[in-house]
PDB file of C-alpha atoms in Angstrom:
ATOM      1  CA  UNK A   1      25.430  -8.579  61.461  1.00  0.00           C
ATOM      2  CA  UNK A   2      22.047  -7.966  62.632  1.00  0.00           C
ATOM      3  CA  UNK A   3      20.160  -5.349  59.846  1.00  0.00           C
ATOM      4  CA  UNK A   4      16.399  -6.127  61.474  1.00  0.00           C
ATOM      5  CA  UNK A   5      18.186  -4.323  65.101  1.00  0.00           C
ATOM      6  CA  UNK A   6      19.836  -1.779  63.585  1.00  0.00           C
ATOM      7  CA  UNK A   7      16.686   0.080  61.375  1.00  0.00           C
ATOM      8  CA  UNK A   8      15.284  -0.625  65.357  1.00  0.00           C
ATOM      9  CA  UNK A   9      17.562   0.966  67.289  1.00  0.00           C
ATOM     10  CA  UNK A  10      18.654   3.757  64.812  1.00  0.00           C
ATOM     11  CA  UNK A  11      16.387   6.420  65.826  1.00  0.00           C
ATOM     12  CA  UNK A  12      17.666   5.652  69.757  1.00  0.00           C
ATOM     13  CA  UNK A  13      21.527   5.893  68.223  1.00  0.00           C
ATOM     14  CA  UNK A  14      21.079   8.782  66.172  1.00  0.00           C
ATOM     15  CA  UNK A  15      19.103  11.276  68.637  1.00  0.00           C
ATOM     16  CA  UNK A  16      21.909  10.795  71.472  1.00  0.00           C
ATOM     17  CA  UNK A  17      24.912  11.020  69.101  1.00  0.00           C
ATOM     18  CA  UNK A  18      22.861  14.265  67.491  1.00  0.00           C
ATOM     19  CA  UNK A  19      22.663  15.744  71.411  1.00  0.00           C
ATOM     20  CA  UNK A  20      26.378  14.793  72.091  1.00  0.00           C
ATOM     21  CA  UNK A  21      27.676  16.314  68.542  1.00  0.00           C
ATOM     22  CA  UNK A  22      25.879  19.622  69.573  1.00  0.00           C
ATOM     23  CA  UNK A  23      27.176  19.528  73.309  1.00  0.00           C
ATOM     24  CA  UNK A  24      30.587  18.865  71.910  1.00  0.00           C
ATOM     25  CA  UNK A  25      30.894  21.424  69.435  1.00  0.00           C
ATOM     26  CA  UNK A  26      29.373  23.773  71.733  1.00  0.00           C
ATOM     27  CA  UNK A  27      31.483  23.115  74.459  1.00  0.00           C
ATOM     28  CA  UNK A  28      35.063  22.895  71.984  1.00  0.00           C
ATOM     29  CA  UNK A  29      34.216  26.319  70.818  1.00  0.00           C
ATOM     30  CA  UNK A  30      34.061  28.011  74.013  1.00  0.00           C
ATOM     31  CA  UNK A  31      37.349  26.759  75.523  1.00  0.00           C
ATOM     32  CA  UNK A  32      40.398  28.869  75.586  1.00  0.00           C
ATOM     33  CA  UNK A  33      42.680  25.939  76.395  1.00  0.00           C
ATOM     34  CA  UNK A  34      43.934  24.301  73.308  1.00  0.00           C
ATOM     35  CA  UNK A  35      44.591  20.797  75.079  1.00  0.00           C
ATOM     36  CA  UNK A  36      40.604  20.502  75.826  1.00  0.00           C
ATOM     37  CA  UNK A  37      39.733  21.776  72.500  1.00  0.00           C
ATOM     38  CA  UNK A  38      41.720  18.939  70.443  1.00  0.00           C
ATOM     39  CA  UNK A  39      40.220  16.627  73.576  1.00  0.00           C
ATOM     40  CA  UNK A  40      36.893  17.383  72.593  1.00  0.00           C
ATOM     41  CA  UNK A  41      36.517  17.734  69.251  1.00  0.00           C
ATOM     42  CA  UNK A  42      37.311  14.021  68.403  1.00  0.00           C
ATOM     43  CA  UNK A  43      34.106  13.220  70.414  1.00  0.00           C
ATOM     44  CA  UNK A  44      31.836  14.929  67.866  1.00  0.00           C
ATOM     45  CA  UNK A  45      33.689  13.268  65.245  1.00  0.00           C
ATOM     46  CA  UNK A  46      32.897   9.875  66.709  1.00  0.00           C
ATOM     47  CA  UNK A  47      29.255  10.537  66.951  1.00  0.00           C
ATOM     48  CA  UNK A  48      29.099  11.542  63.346  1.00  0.00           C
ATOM     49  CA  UNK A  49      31.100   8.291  62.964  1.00  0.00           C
ATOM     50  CA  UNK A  50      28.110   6.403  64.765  1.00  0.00           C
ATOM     51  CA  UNK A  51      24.927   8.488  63.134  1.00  0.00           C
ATOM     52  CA  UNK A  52      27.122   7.615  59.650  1.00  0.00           C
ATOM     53  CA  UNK A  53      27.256   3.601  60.404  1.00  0.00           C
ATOM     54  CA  UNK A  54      23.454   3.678  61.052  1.00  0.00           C
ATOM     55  CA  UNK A  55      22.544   5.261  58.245  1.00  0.00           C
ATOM     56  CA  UNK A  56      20.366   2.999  56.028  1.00  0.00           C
ATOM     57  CA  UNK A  57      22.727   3.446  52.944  1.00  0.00           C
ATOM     58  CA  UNK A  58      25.648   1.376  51.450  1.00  0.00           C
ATOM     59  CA  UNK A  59      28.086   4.095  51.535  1.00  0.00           C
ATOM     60  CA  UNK A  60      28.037   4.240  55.328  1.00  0.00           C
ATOM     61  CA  UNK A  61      31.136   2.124  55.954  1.00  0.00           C
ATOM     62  CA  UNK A  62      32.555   3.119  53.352  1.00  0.00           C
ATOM     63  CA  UNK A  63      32.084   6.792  54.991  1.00  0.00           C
ATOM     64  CA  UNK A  64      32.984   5.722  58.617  1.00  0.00           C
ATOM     65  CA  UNK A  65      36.058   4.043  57.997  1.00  0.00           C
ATOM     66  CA  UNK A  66      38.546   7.292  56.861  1.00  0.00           C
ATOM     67  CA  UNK A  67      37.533   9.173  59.881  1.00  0.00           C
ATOM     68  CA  UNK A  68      37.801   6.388  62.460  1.00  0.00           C
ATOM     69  CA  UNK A  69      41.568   4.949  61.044  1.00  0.00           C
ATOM     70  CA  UNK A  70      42.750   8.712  61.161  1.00  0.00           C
ATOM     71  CA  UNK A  71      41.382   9.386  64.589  1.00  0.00           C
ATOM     72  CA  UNK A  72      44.104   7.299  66.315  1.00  0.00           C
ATOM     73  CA  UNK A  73      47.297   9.214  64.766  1.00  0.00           C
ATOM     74  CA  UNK A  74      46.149  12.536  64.308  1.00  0.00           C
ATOM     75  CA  UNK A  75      45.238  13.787  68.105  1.00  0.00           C
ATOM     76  CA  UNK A  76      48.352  12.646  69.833  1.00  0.00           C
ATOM     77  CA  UNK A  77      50.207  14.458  67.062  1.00  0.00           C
ATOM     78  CA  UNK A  78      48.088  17.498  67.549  1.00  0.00           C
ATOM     79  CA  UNK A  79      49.092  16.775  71.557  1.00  0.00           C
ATOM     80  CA  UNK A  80      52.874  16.656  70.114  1.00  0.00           C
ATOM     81  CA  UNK A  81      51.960  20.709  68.874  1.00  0.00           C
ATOM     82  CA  UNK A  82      50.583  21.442  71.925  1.00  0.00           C
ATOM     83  CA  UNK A  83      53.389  20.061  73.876  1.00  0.00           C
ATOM     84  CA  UNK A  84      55.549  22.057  71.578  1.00  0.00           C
ATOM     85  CA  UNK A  85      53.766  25.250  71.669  1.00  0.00           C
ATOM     86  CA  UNK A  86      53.941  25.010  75.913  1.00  0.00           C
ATOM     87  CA  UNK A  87      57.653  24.140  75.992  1.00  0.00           C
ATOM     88  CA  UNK A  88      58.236  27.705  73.679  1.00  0.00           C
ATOM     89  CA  UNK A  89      55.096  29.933  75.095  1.00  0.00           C
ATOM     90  CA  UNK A  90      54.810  28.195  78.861  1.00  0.00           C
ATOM     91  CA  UNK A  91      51.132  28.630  78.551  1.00  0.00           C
ATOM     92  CA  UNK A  92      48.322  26.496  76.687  1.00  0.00           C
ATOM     93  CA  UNK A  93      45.808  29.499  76.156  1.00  0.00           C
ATOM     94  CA  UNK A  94      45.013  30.262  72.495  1.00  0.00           C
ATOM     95  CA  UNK A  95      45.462  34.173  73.143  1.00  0.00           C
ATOM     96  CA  UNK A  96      48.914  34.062  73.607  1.00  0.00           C
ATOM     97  CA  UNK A  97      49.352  32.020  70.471  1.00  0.00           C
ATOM     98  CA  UNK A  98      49.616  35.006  68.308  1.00  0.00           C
ATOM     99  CA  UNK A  99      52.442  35.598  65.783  1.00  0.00           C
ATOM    100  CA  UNK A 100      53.637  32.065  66.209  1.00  0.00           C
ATOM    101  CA  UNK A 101      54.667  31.923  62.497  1.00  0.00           C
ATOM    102  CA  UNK A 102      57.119  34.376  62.912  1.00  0.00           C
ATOM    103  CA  UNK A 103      58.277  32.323  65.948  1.00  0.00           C
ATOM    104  CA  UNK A 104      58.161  28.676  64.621  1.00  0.00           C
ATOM    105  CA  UNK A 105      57.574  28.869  60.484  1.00  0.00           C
ATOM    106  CA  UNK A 106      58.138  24.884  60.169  1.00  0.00           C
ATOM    107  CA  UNK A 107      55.812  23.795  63.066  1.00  0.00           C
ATOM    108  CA  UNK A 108      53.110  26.171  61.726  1.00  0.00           C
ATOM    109  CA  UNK A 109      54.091  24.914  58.464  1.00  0.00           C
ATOM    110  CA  UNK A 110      53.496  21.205  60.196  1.00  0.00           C
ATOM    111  CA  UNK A 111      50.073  22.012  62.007  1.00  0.00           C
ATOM    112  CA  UNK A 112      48.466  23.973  59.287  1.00  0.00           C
ATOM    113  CA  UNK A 113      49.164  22.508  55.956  1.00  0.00           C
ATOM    114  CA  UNK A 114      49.091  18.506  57.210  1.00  0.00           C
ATOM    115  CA  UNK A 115      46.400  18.613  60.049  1.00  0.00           C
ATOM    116  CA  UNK A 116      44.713  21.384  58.598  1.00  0.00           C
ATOM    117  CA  UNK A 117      43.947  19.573  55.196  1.00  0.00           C
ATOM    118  CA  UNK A 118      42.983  16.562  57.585  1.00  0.00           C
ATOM    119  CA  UNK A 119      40.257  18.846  59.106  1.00  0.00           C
ATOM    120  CA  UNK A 120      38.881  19.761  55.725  1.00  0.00           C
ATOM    121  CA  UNK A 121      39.038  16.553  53.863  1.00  0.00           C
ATOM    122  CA  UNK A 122      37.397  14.758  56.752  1.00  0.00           C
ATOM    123  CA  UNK A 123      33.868  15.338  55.634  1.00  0.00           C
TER     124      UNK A 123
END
């Protein structure tokens, strides 16, 4: 709506959603608790979301939109696993997750092939 603002305020959008995506990331990969890590990873995505829709190209919405419509079904389904893998394992740490295909083959089947190609067709 307003182009003249937005080549303004881009540099004082991008340097804060730069910061966050680096705090974010940095702060996912050290937890051990797989609720906070799918918490916090869709806040990184959101600030590449935000750098992407001020970038000064045409392809930016076109770019923004695919992560931003599959941001509101895909974490509460990851939240579904989660809730899954507590009611089997009674525990939420990622250490303890080990040999879960052997345990449950269809909701590894479920979590790696769907969300996983999610995660790697995002970008």
């Amino acid at each position: 709506m307003f182009p003249e603002a937005t080549l303004r305020s881009t540099p004082f959008i991008y340097t804060p959603s730069a910061i966050a995506i680096i705090y974010t990331s940095s702060t996912t990969s050290r937890q051990i608790d797989l609720k906070k890590i799918i918490a916090y990873s869709p806040v990184a995505h959101m600030n590449l979301v935000t750098i992407g829709m001020f970038s000064p190209n045409i392809q930016r919405i076109g770019g923004s939109i695919p992560p931003m419509s599959s941001h509101g079904p895909v974490p509460p389904a990851l939240f579904l696993c989660v809730g899954v893998l507590y009611d089997r394992y009674k525990t939420r740490l990622v250490r303890y997750y080990g040999g879960s295909v052997r345990t449950m083959p269809n909701l590894c089947h479920f979590f790696i092939f769907h969300f996983g190609q999610y995660e790697f067709t995002r970008y």
